Tab-separated table of C-alpha atoms in Angstrom:
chain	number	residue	atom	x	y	z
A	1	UNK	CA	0.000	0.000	0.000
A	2	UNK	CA	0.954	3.387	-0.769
A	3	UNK	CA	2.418	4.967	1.992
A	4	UNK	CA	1.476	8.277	1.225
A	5	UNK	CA	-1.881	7.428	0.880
A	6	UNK	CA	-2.432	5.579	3.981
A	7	UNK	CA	-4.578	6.910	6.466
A	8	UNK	CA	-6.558	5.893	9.676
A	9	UNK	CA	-9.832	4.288	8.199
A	10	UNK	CA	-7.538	1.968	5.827
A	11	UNK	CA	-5.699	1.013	9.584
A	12	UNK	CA	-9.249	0.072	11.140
A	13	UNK	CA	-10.236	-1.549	7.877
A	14	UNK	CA	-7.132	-4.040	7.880
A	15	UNK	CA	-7.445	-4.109	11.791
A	16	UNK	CA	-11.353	-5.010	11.764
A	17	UNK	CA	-12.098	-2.076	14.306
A	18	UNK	CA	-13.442	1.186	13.981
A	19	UNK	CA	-11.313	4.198	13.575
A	20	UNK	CA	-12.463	5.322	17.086
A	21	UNK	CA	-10.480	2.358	18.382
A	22	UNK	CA	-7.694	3.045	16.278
A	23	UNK	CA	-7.613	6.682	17.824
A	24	UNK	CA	-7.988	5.532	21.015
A	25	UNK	CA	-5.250	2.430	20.247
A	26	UNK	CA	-3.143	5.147	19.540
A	27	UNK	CA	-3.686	8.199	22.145
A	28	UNK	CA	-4.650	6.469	25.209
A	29	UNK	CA	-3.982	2.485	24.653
A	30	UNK	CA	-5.195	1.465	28.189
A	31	UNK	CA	-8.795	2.197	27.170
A	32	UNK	CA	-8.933	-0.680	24.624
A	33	UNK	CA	-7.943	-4.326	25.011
A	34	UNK	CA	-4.820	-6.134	24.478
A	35	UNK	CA	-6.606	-7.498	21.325
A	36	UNK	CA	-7.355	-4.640	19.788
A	37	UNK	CA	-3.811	-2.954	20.487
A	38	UNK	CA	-2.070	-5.718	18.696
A	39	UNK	CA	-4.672	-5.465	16.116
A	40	UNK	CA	-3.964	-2.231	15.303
A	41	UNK	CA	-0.619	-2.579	15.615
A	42	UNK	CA	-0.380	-5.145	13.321
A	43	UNK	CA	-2.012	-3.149	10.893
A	44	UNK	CA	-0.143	-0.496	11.000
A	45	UNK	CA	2.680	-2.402	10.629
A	46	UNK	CA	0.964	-3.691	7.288
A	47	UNK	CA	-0.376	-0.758	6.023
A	48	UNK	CA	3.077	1.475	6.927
A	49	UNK	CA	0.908	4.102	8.314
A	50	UNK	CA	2.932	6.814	10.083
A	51	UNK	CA	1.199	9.325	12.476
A	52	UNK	CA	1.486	12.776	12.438
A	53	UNK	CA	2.208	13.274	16.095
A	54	UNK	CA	3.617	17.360	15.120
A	55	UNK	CA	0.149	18.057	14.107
A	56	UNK	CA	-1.706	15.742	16.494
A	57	UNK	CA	0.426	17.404	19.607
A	58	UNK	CA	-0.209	21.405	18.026
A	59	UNK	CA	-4.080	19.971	18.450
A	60	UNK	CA	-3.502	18.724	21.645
A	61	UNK	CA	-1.415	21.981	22.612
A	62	UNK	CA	1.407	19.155	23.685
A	63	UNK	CA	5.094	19.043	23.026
A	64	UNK	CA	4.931	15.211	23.211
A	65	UNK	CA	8.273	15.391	25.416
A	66	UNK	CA	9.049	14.531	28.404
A	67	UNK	CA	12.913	16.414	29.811
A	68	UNK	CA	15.092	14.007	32.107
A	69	UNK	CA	17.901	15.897	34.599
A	70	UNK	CA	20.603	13.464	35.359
A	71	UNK	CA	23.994	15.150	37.368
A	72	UNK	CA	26.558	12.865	35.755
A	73	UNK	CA	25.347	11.110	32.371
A	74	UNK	CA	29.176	9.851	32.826
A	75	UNK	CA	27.950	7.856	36.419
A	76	UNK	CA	26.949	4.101	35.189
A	77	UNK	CA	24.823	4.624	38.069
A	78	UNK	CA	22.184	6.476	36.450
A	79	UNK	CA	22.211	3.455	33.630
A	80	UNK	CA	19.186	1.201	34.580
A	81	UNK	CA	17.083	4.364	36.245
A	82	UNK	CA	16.993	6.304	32.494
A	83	UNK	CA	16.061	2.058	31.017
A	84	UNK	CA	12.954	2.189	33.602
A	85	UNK	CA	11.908	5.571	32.434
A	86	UNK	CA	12.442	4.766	28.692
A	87	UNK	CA	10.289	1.488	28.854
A	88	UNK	CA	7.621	3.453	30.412
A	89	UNK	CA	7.727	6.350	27.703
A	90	UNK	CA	8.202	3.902	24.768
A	91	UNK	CA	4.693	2.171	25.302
A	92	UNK	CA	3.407	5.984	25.159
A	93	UNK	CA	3.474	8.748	22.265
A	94	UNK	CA	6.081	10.828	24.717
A	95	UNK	CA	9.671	11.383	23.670
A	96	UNK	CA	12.222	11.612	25.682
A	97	UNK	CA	14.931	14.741	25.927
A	98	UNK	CA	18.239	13.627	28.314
A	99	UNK	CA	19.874	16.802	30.067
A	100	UNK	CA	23.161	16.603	31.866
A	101	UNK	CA	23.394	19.134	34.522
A	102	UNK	CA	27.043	18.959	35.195
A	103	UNK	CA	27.597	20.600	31.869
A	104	UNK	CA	27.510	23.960	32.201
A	105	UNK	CA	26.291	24.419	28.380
A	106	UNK	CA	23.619	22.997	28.869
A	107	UNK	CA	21.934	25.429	31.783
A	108	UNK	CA	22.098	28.550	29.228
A	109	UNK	CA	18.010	28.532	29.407
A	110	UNK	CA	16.439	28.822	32.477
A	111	UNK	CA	14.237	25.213	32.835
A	112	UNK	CA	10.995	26.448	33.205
A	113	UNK	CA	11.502	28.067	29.681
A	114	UNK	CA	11.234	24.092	28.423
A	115	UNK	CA	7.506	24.185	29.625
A	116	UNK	CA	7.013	28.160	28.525
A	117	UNK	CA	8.301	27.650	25.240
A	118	UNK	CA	6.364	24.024	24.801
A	119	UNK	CA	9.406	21.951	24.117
A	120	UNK	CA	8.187	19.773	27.059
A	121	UNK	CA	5.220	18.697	28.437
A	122	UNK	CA	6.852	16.739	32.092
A	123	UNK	CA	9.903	16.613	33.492
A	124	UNK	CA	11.511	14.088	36.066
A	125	UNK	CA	14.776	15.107	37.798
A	126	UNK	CA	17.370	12.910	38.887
A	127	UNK	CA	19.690	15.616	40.628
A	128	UNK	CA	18.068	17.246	43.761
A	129	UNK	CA	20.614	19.402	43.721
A	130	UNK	CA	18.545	22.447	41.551
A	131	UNK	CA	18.518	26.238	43.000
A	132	UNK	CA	15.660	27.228	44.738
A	133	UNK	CA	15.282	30.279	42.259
A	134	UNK	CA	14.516	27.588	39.535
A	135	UNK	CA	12.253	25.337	41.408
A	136	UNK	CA	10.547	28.509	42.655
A	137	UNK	CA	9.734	29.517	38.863
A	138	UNK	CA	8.155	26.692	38.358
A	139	UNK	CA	5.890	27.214	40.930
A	140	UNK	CA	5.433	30.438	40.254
A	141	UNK	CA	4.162	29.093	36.564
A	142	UNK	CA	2.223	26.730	37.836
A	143	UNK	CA	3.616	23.790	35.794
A	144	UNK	CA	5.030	22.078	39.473
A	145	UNK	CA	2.264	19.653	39.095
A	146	UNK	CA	4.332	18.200	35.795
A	147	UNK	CA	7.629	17.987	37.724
A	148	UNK	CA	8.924	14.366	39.604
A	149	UNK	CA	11.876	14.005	41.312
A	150	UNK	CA	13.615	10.158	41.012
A	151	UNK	CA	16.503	8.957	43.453
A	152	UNK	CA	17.579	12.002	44.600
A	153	UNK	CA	15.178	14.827	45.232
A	154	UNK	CA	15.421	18.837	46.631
A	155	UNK	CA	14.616	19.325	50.337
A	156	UNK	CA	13.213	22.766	49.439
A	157	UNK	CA	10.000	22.107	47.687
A	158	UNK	CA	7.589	19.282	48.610
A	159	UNK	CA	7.161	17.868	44.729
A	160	UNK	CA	6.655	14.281	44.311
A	161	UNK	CA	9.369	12.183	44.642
A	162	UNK	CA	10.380	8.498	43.948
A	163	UNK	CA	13.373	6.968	46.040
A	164	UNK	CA	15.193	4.389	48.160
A	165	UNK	CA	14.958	3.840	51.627
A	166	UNK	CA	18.270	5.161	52.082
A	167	UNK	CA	18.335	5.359	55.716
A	168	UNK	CA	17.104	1.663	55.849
A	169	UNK	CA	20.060	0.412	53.215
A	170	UNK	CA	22.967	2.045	55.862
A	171	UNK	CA	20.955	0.563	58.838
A	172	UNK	CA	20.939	-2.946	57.060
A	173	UNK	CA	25.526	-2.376	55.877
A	174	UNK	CA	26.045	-1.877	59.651
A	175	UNK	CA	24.106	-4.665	60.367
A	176	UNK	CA	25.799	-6.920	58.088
A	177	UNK	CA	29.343	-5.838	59.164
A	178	UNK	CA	28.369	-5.866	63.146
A	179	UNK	CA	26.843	-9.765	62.924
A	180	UNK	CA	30.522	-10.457	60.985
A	181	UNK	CA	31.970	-9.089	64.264
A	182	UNK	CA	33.293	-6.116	63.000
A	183	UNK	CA	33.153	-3.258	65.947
A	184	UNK	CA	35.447	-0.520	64.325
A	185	UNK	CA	33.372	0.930	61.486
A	186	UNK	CA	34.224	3.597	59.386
A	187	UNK	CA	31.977	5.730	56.776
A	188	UNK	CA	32.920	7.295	53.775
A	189	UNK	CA	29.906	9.459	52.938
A	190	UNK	CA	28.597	11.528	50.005
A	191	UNK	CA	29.219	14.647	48.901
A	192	UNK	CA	28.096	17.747	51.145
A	193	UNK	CA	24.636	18.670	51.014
A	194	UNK	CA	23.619	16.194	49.009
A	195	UNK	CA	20.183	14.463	50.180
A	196	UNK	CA	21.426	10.850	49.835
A	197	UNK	CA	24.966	11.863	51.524
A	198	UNK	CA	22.449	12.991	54.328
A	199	UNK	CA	20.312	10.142	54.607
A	200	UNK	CA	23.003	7.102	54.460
A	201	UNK	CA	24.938	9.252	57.358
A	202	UNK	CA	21.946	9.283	59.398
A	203	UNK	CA	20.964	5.710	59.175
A	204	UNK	CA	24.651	4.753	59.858
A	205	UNK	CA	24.395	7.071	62.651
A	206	UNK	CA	21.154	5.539	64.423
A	207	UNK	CA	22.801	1.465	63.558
A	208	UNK	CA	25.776	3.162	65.200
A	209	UNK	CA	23.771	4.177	68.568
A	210	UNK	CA	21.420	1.140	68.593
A	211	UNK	CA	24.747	-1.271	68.485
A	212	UNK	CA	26.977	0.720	70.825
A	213	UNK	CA	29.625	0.911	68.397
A	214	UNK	CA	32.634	3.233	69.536
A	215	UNK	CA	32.906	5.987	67.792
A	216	UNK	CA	35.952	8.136	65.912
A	217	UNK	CA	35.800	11.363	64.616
A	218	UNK	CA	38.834	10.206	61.606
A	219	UNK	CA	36.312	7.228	60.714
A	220	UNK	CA	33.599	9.596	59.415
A	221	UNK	CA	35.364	10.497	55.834
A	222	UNK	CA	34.079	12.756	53.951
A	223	UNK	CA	33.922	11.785	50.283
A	224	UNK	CA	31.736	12.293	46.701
A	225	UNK	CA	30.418	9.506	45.834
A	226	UNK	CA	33.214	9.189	43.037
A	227	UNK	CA	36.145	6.740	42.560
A	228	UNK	CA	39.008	9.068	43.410
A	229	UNK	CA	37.286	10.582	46.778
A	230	UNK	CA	37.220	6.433	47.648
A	231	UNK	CA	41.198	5.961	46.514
A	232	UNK	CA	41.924	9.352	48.608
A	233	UNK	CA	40.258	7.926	51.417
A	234	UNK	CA	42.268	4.830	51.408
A	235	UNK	CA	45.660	6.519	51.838
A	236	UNK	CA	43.509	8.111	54.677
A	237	UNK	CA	42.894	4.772	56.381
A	238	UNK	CA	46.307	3.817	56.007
A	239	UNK	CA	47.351	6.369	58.078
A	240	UNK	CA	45.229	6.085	60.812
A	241	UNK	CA	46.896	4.649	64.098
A	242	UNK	CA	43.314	3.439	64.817
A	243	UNK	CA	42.665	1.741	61.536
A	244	UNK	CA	38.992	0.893	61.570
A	245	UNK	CA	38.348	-3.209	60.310
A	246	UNK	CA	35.593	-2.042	57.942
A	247	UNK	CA	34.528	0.625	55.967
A	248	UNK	CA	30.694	0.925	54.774
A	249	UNK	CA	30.877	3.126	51.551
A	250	UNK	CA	28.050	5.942	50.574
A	251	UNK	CA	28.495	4.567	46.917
A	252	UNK	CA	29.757	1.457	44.968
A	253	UNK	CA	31.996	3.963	42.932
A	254	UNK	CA	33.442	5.604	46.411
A	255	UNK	CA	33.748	1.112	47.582
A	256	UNK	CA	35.612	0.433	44.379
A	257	UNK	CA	38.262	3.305	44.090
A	258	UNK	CA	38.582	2.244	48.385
A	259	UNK	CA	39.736	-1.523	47.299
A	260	UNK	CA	42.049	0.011	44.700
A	261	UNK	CA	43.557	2.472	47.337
A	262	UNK	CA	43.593	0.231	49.857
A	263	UNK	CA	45.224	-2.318	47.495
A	264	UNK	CA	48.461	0.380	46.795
A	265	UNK	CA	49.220	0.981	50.614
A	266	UNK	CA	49.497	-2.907	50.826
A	267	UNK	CA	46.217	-3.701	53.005
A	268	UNK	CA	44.106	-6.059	51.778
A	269	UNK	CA	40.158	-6.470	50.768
A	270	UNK	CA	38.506	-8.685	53.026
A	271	UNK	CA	41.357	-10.046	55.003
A	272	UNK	CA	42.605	-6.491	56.297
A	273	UNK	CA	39.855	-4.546	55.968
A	274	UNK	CA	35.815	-5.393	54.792
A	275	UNK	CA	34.459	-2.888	52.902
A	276	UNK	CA	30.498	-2.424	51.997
A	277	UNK	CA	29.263	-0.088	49.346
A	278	UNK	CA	25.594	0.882	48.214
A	279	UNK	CA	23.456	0.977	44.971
A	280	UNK	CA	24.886	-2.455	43.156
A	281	UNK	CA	25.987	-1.135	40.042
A	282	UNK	CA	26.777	-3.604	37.501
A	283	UNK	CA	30.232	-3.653	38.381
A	284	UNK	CA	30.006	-4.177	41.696
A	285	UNK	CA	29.940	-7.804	41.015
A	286	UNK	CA	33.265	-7.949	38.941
A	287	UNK	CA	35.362	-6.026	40.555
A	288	UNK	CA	37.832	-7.242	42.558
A	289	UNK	CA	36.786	-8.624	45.236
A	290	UNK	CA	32.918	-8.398	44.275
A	291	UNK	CA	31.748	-6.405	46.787
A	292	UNK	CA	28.774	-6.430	49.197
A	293	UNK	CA	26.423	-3.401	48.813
A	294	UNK	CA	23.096	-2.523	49.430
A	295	UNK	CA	21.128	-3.013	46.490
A	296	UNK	CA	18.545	-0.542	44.765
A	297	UNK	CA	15.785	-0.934	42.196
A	298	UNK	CA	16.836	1.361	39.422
A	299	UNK	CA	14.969	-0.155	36.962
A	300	UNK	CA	11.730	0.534	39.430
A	301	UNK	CA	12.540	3.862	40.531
A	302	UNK	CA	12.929	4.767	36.733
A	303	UNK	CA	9.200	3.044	36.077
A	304	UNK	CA	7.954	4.514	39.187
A	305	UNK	CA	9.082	8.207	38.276
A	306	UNK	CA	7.838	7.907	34.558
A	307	UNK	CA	4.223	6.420	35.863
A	308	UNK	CA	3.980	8.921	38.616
A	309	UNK	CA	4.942	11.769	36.195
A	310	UNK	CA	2.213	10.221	33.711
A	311	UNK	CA	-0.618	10.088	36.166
A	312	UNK	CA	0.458	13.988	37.079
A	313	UNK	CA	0.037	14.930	33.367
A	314	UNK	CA	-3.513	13.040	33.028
A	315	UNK	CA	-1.867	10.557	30.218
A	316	UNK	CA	-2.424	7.502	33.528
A	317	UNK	CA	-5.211	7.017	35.763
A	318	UNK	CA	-5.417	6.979	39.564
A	319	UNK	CA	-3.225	9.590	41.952
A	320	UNK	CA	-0.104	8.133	42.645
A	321	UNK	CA	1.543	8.808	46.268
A	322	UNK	CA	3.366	12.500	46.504
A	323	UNK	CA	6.338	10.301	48.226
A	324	UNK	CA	7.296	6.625	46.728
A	325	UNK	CA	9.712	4.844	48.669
A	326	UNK	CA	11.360	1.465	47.419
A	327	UNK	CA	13.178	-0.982	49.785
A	328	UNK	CA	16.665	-1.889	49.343
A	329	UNK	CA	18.563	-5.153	49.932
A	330	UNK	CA	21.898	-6.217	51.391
A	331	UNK	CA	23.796	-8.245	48.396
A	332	UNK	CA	26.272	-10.412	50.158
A	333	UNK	CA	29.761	-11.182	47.734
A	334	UNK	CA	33.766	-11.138	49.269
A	335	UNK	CA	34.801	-7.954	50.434
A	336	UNK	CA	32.968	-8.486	53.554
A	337	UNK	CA	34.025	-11.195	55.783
A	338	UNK	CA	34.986	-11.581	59.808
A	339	UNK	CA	37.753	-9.734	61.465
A	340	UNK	CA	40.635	-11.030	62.154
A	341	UNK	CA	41.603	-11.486	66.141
């Protein structure tokens, strides 16, 4: 068939519906059954009928875009969170924009300008780290209600948010190392300021009180979640005269430049010192030695964000919770085991 030619009653007519169901296949696809979605999918397949969605979205005064913020597109980190919010989008007619806001070049236009100038119609943040002048504009434009914040989120403004029990994950790496018999824990946190930095130091505080652990003020490191503030922190350690026997990490990235630090001043991962990192990247199980972390759901707190932000916009039914938290898991592997007497 000629593509050119194609057009939504020759769709229904190959699909054996009517064209309202191909409309509705099409704009909202949870009104009509699994049948008739594959129907018309099929047929459009057949057919090769393409939809204008530029003059479908000017109708619908849409941009058909949704804007993701993510602080460090470099961070495999953020990997499996942006594949949770794609598979969302992809069963809907929204594109998605990726923004990294560590580049300066790419913060020329203030963000709320992306909803004035209808280049988006949502927008889910990953970086809770945005000014309160911006997040103030977007109240003051009323588009806040089209706003989610995923794994990290801004203390400032109460917008819907999607995260880990963070506080939970550094209760449960305490836990681990204390049942090992570890009683000299040290913490390398996050960055300063940073939500997550703040939440993972708290829970390792109240583990910390609940156990009776002793406590050092040159065991509380301060770090940035990256690989070098982890290697810094080992030469750190290795200075200490009271070396701590294990180290719970504020990030798998801070754990695995540790074990590489560690590793040049000649101390050794388990046997010296256990160390315990959080979010289970995918390296975290090849590195060497794998290491035990607290696992997140990235994948779900990318589908979580992108379903929230849909039911905000109207394009999902029902009214999500303003606050979604996931539970975390301890993941057990060799850089964790008992001290040595």
């Amino acid at each position: 068939m000629d593509r050119k030619a194609v057009t939504v009653q020759d769709v229904a007519r190959v699909a054996g519906v009517s064209t309202a169901t191909v409309s509705r296949a099409l704009s909202d696809p949870n009104k009509v059954s699994e049948d008739a979605r594959t129907a018309v999918r099929n047929a459009i397949s057949a057919t090769g009928y393409r939809l204008n969605k530029a003059a479908r979205n000017l109708r619908k005064q849409q941009a058909g875009a949704v804007l993701i913020l993510v602080p460090n597109l470099g961070n495999p980190f953020f990997s499996q969170i942006l594949q949770g919010i794609s598979a969302v989008f992809s069963e809907t007619e929204f594109s998605i924009l990726v923004s990294d806001t560590s580049d300066p070049s790419e913060r020329d236009l203030n963000l709320v300008d992306y909803f004035l100038d209808r280049r988006i119609d949502g927008l889910i943040s990953l970086d809770g780290a945005l000014s309160i002048s911006e997040l103030e504009l977007f109240k003051h434009h009323s588009v806040d209600d089209r706003i989610v914040f995923a794994c990290e989120w801004s203390p400032l403004v109460d917008f819907p948010s999607v995260r880990s029990n963070n506080a939970m994950g550094a209760k449960l790496a305490i836990q681990h190392l204390y049942d090992l018999g570890h009683r000299k824990i040290a913490h390398i946190t996050g960055p300063e300021g940073n939500v997550l930095t703040r939440e993972r130091r708290e829970g390792m505080l109240q583990a910390r009180q609940k156990l009776n652990l002793p406590t050092c003020v040159e065991w509380i490191i301060r770090g940035d979640f990256s690989l070098n503030s982890g290697f810094l922190a080992a030469q750190e350690i290795a200075g200490m005269d009271d070396r701590p026997t294990a180290v719970f990490c504020a990030s798998d990235m801070v754990a695995i430049g540790l074990i590489s630090g560690l590793k040049r001043e000649g101390i050794s991962v388990p046997n010296d010192i256990s160390v315990v990192g959080f979010d289970d990247i995918e390296i975290a199980e090849f590195c060497d030695p794998p290491l035990t972390t607290i696992k997140q759901n990235r994948v779900g707190l990318g589908r979580a964000a992108a379903e929230q932000l849909l039911a905000q916009m109207g394009a999902r039914a029902g009214k999500p919770d303003r606050i979604l938290q996931l539970d975390v898991q301890l993941q057990t592997r060799e850089s964790t085991v008992a001290p040595v007497p």
